[in-house]
Short mmCIF file of C-alpha atoms and ligand atoms in Angstrom, two decimals:
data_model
loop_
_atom_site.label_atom_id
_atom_site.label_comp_id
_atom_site.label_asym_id
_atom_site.label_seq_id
_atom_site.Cartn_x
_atom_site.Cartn_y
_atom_site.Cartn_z
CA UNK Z 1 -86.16 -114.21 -81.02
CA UNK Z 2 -84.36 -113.57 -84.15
CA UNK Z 3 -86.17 -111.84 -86.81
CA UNK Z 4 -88.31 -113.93 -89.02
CA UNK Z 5 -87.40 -114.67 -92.99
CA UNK Z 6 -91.02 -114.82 -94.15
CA UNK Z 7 -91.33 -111.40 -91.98
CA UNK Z 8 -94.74 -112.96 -91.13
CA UNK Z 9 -95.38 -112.67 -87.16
CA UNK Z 10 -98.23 -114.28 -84.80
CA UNK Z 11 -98.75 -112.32 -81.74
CA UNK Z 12 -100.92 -113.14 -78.74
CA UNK Z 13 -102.61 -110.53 -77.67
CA UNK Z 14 -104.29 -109.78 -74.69
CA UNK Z 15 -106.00 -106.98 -73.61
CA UNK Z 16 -106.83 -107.60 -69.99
CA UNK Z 17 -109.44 -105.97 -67.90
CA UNK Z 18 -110.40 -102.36 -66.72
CA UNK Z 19 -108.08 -99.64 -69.07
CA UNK Z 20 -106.76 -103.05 -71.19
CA UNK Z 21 -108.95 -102.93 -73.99
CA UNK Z 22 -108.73 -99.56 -74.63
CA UNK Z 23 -105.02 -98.93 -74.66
CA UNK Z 24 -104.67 -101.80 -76.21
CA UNK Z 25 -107.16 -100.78 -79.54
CA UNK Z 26 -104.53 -98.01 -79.89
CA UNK Z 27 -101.32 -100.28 -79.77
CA UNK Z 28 -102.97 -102.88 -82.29
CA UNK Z 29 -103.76 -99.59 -85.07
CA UNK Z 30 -99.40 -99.57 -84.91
CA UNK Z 31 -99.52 -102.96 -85.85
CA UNK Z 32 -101.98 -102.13 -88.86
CA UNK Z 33 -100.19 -99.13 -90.22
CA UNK Z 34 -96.84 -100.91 -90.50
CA UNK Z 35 -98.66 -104.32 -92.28
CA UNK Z 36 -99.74 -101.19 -94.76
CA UNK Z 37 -95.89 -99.30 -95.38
CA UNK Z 38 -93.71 -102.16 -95.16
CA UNK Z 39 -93.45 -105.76 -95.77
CA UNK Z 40 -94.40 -107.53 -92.80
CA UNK Z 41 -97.44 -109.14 -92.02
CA UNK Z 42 -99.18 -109.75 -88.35
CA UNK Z 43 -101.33 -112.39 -87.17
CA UNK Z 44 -102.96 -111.58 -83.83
CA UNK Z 45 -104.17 -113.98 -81.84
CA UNK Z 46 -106.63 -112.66 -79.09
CA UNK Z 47 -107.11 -114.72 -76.27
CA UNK Z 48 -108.76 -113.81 -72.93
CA UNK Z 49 -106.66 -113.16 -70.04
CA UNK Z 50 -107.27 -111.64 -66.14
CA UNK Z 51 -109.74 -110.88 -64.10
CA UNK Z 52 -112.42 -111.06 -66.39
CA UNK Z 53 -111.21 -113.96 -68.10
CA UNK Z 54 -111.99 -115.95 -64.69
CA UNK Z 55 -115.70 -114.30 -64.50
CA UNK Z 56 -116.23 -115.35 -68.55
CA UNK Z 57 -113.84 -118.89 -68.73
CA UNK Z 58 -113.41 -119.81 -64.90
CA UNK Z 59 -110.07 -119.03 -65.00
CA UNK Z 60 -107.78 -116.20 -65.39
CA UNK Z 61 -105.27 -117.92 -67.72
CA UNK Z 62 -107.57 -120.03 -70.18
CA UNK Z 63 -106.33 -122.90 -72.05
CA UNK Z 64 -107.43 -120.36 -75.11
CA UNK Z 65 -105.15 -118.37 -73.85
CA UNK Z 66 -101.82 -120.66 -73.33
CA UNK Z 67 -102.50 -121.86 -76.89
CA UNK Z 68 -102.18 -118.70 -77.98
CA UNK Z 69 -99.52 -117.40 -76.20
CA UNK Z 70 -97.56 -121.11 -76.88
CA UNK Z 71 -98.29 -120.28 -80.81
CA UNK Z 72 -97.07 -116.84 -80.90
CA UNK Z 73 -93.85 -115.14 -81.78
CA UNK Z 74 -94.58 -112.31 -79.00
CA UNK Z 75 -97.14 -111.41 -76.80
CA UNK Z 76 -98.31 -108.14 -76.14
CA UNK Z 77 -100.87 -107.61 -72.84
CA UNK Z 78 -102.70 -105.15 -71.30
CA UNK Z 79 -102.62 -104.74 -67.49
CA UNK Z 80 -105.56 -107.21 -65.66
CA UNK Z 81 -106.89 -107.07 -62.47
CA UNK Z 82 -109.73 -105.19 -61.11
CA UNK Z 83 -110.62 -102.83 -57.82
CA UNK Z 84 -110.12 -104.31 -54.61
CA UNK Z 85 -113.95 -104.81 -54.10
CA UNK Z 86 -114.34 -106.66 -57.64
CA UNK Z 87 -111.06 -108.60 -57.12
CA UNK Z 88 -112.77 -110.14 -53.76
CA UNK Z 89 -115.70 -111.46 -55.79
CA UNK Z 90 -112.09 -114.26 -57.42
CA UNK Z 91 -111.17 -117.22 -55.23
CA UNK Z 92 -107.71 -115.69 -54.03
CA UNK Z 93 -105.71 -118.23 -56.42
CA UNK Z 94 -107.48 -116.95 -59.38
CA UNK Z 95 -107.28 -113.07 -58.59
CA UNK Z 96 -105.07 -111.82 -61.68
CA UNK Z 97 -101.56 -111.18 -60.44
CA UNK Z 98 -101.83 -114.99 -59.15
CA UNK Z 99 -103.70 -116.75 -61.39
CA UNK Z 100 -103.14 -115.16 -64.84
CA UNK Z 101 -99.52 -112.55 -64.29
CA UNK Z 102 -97.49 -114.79 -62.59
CA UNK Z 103 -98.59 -118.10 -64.04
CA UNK Z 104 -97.44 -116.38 -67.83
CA UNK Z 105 -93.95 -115.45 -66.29
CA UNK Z 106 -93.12 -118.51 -65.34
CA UNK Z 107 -94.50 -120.41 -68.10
CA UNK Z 108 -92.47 -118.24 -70.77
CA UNK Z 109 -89.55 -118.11 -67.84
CA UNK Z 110 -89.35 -114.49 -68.44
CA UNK Z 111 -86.56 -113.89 -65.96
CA UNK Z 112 -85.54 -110.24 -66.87
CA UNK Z 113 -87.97 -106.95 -67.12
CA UNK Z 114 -86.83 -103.95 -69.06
CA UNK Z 115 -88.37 -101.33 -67.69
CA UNK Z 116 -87.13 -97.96 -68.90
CA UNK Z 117 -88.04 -94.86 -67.26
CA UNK Z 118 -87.97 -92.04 -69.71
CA UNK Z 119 -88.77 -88.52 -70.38
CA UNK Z 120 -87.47 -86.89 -72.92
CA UNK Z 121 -86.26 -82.84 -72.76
CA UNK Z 122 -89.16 -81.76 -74.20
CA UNK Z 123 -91.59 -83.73 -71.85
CA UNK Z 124 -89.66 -82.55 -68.58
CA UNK Z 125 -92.69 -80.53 -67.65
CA UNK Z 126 -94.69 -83.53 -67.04
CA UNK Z 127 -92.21 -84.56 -64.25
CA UNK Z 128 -93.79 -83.38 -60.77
CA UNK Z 129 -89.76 -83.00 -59.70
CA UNK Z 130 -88.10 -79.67 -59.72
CA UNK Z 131 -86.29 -78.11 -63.01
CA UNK Z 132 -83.30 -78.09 -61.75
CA UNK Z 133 -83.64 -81.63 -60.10
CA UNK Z 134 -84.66 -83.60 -63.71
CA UNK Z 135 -82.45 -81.41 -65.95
CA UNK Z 136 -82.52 -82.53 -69.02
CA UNK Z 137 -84.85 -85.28 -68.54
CA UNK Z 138 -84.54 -88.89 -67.34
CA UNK Z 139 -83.20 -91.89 -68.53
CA UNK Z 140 -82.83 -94.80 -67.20
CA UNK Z 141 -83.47 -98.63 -67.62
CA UNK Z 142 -84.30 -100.75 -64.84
CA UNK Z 143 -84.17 -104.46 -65.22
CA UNK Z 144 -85.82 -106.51 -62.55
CA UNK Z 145 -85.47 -109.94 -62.17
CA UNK Z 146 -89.02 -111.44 -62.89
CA UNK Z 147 -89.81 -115.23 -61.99
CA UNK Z 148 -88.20 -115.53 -58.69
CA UNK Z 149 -87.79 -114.44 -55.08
CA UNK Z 150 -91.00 -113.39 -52.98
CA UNK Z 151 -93.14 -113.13 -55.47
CA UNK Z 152 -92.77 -116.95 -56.55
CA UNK Z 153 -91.61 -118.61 -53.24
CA UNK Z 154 -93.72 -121.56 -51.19
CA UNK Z 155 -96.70 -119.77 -49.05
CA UNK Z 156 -98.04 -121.07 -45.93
CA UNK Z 157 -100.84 -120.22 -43.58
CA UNK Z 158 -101.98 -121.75 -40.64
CA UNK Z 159 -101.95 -121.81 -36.89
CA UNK Z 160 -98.75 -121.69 -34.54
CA UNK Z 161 -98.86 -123.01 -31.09
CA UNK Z 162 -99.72 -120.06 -29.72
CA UNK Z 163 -102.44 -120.73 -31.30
CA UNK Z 164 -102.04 -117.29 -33.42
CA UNK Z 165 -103.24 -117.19 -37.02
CA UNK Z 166 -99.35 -117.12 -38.84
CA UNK Z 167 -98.04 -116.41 -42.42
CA UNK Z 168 -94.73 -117.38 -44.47
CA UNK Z 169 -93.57 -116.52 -47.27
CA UNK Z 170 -90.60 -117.70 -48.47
CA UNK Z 171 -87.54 -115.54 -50.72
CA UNK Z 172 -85.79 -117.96 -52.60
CA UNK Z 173 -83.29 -118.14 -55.62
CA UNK Z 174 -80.58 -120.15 -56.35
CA UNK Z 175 -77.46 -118.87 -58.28
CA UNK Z 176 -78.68 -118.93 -62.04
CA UNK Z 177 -81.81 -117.10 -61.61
CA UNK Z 178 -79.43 -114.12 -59.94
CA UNK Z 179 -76.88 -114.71 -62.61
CA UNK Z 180 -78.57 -115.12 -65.88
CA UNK Z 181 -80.83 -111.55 -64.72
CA UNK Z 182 -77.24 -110.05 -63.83
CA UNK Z 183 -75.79 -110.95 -66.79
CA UNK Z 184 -78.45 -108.83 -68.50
CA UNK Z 185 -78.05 -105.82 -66.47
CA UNK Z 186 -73.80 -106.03 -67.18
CA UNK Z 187 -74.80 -106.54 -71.04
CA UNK Z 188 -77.26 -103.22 -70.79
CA UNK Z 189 -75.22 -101.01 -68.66
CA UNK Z 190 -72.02 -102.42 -71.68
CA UNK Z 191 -74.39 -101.28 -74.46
CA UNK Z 192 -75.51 -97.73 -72.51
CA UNK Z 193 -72.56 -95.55 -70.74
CA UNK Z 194 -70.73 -98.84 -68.85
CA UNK Z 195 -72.16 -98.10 -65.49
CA UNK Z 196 -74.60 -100.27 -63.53
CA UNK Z 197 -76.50 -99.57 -60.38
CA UNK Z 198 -76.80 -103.04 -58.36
CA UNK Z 199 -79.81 -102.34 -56.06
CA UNK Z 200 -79.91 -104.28 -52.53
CA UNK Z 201 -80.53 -104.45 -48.87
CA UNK Z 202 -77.26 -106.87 -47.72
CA UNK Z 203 -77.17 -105.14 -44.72
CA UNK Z 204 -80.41 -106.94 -43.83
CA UNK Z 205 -81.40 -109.55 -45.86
CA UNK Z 206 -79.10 -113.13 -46.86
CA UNK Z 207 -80.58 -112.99 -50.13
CA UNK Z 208 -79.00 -110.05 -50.98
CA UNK Z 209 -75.89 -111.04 -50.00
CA UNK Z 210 -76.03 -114.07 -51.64
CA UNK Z 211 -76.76 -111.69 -54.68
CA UNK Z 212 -74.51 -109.87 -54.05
CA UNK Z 213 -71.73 -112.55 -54.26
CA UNK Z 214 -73.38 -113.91 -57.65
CA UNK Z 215 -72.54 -110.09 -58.87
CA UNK Z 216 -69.19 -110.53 -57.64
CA UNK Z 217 -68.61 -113.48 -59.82
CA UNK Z 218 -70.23 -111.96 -63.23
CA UNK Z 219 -68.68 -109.20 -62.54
CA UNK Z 220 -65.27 -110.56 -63.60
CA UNK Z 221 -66.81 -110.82 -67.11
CA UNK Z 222 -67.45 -107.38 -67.93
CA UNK Z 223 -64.41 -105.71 -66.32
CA UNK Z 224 -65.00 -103.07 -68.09
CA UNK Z 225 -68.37 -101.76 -66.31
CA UNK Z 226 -67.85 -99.88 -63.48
CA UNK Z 227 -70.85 -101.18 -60.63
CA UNK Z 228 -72.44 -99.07 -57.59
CA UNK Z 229 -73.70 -100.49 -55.05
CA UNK Z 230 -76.93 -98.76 -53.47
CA UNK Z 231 -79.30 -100.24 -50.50
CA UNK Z 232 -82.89 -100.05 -51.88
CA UNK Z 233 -84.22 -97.51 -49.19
CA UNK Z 234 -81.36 -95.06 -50.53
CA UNK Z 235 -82.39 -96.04 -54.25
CA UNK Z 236 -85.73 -94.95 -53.80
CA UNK Z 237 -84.14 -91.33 -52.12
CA UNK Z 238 -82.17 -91.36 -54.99
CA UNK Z 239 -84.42 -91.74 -57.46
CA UNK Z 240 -86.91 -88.25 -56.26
CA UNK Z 241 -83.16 -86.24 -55.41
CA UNK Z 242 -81.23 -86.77 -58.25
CA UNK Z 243 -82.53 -89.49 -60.68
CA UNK Z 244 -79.70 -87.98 -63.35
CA UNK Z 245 -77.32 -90.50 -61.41
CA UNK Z 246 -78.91 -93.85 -62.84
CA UNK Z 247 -78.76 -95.11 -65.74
CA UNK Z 248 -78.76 -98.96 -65.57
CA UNK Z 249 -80.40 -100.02 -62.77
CA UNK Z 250 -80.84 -103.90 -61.84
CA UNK Z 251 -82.39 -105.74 -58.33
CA UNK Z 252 -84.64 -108.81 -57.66
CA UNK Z 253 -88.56 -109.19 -58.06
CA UNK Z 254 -90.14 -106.92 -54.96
CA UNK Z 255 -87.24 -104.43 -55.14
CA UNK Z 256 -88.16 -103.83 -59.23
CA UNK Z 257 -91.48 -103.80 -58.60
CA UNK Z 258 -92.07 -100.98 -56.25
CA UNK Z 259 -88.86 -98.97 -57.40
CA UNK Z 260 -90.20 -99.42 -61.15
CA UNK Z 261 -94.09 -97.51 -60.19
CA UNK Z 262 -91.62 -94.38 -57.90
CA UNK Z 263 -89.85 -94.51 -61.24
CA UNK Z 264 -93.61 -93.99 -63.17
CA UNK Z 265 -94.23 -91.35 -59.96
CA UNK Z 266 -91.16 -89.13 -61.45
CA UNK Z 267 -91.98 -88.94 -64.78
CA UNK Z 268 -94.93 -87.72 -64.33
CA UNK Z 269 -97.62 -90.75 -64.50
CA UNK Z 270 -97.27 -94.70 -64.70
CA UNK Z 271 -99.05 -94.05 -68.01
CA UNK Z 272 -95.41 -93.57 -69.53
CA UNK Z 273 -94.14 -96.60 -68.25
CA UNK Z 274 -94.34 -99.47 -70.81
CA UNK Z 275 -91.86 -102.66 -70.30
CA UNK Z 276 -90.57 -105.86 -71.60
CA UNK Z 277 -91.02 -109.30 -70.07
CA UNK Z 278 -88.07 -111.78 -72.09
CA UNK Z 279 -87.21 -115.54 -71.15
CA UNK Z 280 -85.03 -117.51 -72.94
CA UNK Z 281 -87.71 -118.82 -76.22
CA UNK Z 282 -90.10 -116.17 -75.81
CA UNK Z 283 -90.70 -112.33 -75.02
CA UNK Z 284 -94.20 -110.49 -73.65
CA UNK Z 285 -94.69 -106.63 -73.52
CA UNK Z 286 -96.96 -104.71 -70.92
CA UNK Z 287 -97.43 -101.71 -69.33
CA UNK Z 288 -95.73 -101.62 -65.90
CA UNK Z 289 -99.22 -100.14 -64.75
CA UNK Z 290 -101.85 -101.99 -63.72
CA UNK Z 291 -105.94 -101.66 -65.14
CA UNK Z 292 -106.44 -98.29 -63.47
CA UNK Z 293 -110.15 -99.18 -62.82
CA UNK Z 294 -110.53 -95.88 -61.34
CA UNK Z 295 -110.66 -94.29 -64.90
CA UNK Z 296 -111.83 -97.16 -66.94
CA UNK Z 297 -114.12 -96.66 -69.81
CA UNK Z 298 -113.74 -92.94 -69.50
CA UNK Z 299 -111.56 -92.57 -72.67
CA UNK Z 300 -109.23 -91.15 -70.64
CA UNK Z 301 -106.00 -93.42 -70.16
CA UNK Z 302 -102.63 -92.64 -71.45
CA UNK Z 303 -102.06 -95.41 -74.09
CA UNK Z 304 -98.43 -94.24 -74.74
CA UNK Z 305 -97.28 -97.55 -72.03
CA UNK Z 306 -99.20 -99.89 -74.29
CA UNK Z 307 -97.62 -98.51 -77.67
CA UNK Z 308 -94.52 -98.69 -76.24
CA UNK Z 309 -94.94 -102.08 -75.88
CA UNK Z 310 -95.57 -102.26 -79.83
CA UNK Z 311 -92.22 -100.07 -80.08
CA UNK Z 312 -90.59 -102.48 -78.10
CA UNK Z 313 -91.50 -105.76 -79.26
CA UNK Z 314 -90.60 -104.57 -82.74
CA UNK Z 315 -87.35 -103.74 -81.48
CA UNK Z 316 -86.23 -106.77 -78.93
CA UNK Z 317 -88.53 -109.58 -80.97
CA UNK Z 318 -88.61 -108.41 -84.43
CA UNK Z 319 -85.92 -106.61 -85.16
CA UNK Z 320 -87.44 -103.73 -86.51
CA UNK Z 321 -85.66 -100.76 -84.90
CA UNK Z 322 -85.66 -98.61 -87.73
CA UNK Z 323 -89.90 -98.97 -87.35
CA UNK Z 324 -89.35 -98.77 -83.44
CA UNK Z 325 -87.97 -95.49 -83.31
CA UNK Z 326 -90.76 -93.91 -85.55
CA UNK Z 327 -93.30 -95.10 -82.95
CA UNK Z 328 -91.53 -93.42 -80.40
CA UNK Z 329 -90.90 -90.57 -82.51
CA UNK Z 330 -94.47 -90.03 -83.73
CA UNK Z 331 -95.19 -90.01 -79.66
CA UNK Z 332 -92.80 -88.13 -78.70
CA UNK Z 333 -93.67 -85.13 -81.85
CA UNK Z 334 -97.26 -85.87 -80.34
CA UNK Z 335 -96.42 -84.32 -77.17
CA UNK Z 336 -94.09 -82.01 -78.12
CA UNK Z 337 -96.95 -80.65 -80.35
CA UNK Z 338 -98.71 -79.59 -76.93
CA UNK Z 339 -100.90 -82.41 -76.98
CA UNK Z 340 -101.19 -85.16 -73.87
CA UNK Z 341 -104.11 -86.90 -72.09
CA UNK Z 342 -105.04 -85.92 -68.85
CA UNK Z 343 -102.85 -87.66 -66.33
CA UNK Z 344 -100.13 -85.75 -67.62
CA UNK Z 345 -101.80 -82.85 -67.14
CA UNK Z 346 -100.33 -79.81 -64.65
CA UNK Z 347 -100.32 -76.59 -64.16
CA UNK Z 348 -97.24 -75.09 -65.01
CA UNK Z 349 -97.62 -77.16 -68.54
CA UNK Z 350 -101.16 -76.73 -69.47
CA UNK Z 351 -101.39 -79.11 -72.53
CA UNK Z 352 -104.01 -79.52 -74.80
CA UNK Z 353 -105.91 -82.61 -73.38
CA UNK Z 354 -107.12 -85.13 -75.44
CA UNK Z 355 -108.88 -88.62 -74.84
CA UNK Z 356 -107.17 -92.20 -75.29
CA UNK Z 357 -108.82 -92.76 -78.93
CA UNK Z 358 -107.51 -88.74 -79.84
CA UNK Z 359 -104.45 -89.43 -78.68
CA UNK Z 360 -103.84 -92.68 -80.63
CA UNK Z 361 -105.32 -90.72 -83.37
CA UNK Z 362 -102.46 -88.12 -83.31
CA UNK Z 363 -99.88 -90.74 -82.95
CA UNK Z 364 -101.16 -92.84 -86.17
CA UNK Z 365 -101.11 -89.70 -88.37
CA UNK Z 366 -97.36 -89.03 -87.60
CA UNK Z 367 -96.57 -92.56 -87.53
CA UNK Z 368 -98.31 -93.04 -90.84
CA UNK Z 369 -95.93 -89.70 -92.59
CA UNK Z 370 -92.89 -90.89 -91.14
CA UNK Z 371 -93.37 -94.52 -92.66
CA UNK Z 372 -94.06 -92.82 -96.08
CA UNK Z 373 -91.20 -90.57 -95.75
CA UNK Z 374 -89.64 -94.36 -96.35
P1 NAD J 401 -102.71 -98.84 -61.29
O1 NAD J 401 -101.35 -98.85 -61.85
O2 NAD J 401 -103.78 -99.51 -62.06
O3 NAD J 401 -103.18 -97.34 -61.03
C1 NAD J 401 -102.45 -96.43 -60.19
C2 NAD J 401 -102.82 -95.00 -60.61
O4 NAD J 401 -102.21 -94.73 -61.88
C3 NAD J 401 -104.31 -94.79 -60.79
O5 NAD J 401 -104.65 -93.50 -60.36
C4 NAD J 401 -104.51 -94.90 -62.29
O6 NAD J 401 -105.61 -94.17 -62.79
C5 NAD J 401 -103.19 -94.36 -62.82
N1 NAD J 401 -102.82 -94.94 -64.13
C6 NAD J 401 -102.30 -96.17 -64.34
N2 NAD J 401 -102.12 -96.37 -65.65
C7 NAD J 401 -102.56 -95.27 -66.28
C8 NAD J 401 -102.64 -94.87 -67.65
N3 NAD J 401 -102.24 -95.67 -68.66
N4 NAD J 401 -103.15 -93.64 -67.93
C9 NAD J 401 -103.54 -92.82 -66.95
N5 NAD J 401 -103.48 -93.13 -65.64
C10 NAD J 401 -103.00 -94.35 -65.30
O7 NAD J 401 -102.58 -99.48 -59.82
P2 NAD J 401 -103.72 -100.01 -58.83
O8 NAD J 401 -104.87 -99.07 -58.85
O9 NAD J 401 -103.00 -100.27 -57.58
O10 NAD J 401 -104.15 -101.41 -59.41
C11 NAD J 401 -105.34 -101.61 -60.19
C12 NAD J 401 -105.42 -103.07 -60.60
O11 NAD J 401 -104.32 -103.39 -61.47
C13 NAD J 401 -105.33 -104.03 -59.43
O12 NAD J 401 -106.24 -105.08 -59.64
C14 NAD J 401 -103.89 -104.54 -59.49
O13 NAD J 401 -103.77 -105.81 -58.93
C15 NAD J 401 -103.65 -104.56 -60.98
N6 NAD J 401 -102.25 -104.49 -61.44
C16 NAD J 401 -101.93 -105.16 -62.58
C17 NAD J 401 -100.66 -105.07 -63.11
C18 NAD J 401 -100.35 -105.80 -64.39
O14 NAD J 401 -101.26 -106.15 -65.14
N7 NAD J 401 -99.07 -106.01 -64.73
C19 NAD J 401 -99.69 -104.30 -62.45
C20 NAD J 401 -100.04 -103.60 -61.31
C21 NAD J 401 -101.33 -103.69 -60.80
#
């Protein structure tokens, strides 16, 4: 989306089950410091969405909620879903992944996932990988291709004639999906140090050599970016040996989805892992994480993912980079202050600790001086 004249923005926002709510109270006191030091204006529009959604509306994706999502500029969501035991009390259809995340993909067509893995110099510590292994930190985007393959292919259960209980699940794309999400990853790796990372398993599966072919072709459009080809089993090696080696990263659905939490596991915790959802009309922001229901109304969740998401919708929907890179500054002095909330905690870095609400606390005050300082 282009940035709006009237700088007036709607956004959806849902908070989602489990850690949701509370993360998300954190990211929404961004959105009310910057309506405060700058001329912009937010409408949120707060809609129900998940798990609990299907327990209170009978369905994990309300109509409350498609209207709006449909009405707003962005949308910004918390991660849904509940613990296995709770998630059995939802007809399978309606369990949240199915019947609220994947449903809002494909609605908004939100083919590519930016999902940067970061950690700056001064948050190194937090990594559980060796000194000498991180260096300097980690940086890398990883774009996964969002609203096909597996995840989105035709299911089937039934009986063979063996009479065996069977299941099929069918990985399908057909040439624009791969090309429009490869096109992405060429225009990322053009706008970063001209290198991209095409992540695939063509010496087993068709679709990836399919993909690989689609590559091929795109490929011969950005000449200038040089491309290395890794199988996904080496990837994920790659990524605990020497992560300094990536920088843009790009594979299908399943591939981005487990490679994008390993990337959460080297940084330190997926609570550092925000990411951005973006179709062709419309863009949605969430945490790559899911509701953590282990520590759930503890006040104990990282809520840097879920401002990040604020950081980044400002940036990729609003065009407000100047306003994105104080949010990630004021988290980034947060930290480097000593502060950090428990899953980041380790021994050889012994932060102070603080809660969810202290951390977003710490965050607003240095948000709120660097947006005076103009
Ligand atoms: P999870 O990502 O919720 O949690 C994995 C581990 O990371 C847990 O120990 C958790 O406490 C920790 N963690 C995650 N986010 C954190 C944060 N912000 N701060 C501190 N610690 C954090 O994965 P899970 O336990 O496998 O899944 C829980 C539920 O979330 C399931 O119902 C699952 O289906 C759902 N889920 C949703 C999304 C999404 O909304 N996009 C993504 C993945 C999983």
């Amino acid at each position: 989306m282009k940035p709006n004249a009237t700088n007036a923005y709607k956004i959806a926002i849902l908070a989602g089950d489990a850690i949701g709510p509370e993360i998300m109270a954190q990211a929404v006191r961004v959105l009310g410091l910057l309506s405060k030091h700058r001329d912009v204006a937010f409408e949120l529009l707060e809609a129900p969405f998940g798990a609990n959604a299907y327990f209170t509306h009978g369905k994990a994706f309300p109509d409350a909620a498609k209207t709006a999502c449909d009405a707003a500029d962005a949308i910004l969501k918390g991660p849904v879903g509940l613990s296995h035991a709770e998630s059995q009390k939802i007809p399978v259809a309606e369990q949240a992944e199915r019947g609220a995340i994947l449903p809002l993909r494909a609605r908004y067509n939100t083919f590519a996932n930016f999902r940067p893995i970061y950690l700056s110099k001064d948050m190194a510590h937090f990594s559980p990988l060796k000194r000498e292994i991180i260096q300097d930190g980690i940086d890398i985007l990883l774009i996964r291709e969002l609203v096909g393959g597996l995840y989105f292919g035709e299911k089937e259960r039934g009986i063979n004639a063996d009479g065996k209980r069977y299941v099929k699940e069918v990985l399908e794309y057909n040439e624009d999906q791969v090309r429009q999400v490869l096109v992405v990853g060429f225009e990322q790796a053009r706008l970063r140090k001209g290198v991209l990372h095409n992540i695939h398993k063509s010496n087993v599966l068709m679709s990836s050599v399919f993909w690989n072919e689609i590559l091929d072709e795109v490929h011969l459009d950005f000449p200038d970016i040089k491309v290395i080809h890794l199988l996904v089993d080496a990837a994920a090696t790659a990524l605990c040996l020497n992560p300094g080696q990536f920088d843009v990263m790009v594979m299908e659905n399943m591939f981005g989805d487990i490679l994008s939490d390993q990337g959460g596991g080297i940084l330190g915790s997926l609570g550092l892992m925000p990411s951005a959802c973006v179709g062709p009309e419309k863009a949605y922001y969430e945490p790559s994480h899911g509701s953590a229901p282990d520590i759930a109304g503890k006040n104990i969740a990282n809520p840097y993912s879920m401002i990040g998401c604020v950081a980044m919708m400002l940036d990729m929907s609003f065009g407000m980079k100047a306003e994105s890179d104080a949010v990630w500054a004021a988290m980034k002095s947060v930290f480097e202050a000593g502060y950090s909330t428990a899953d980041l905690s380790s021994a050889d870095s012994s932060p102070k600790i603080v809660s969810t609400t202290e951390f977003g606390d710490l965050v607003m005050t240095e948000l709120e001086r660097l947006l005076a300082l103009g």
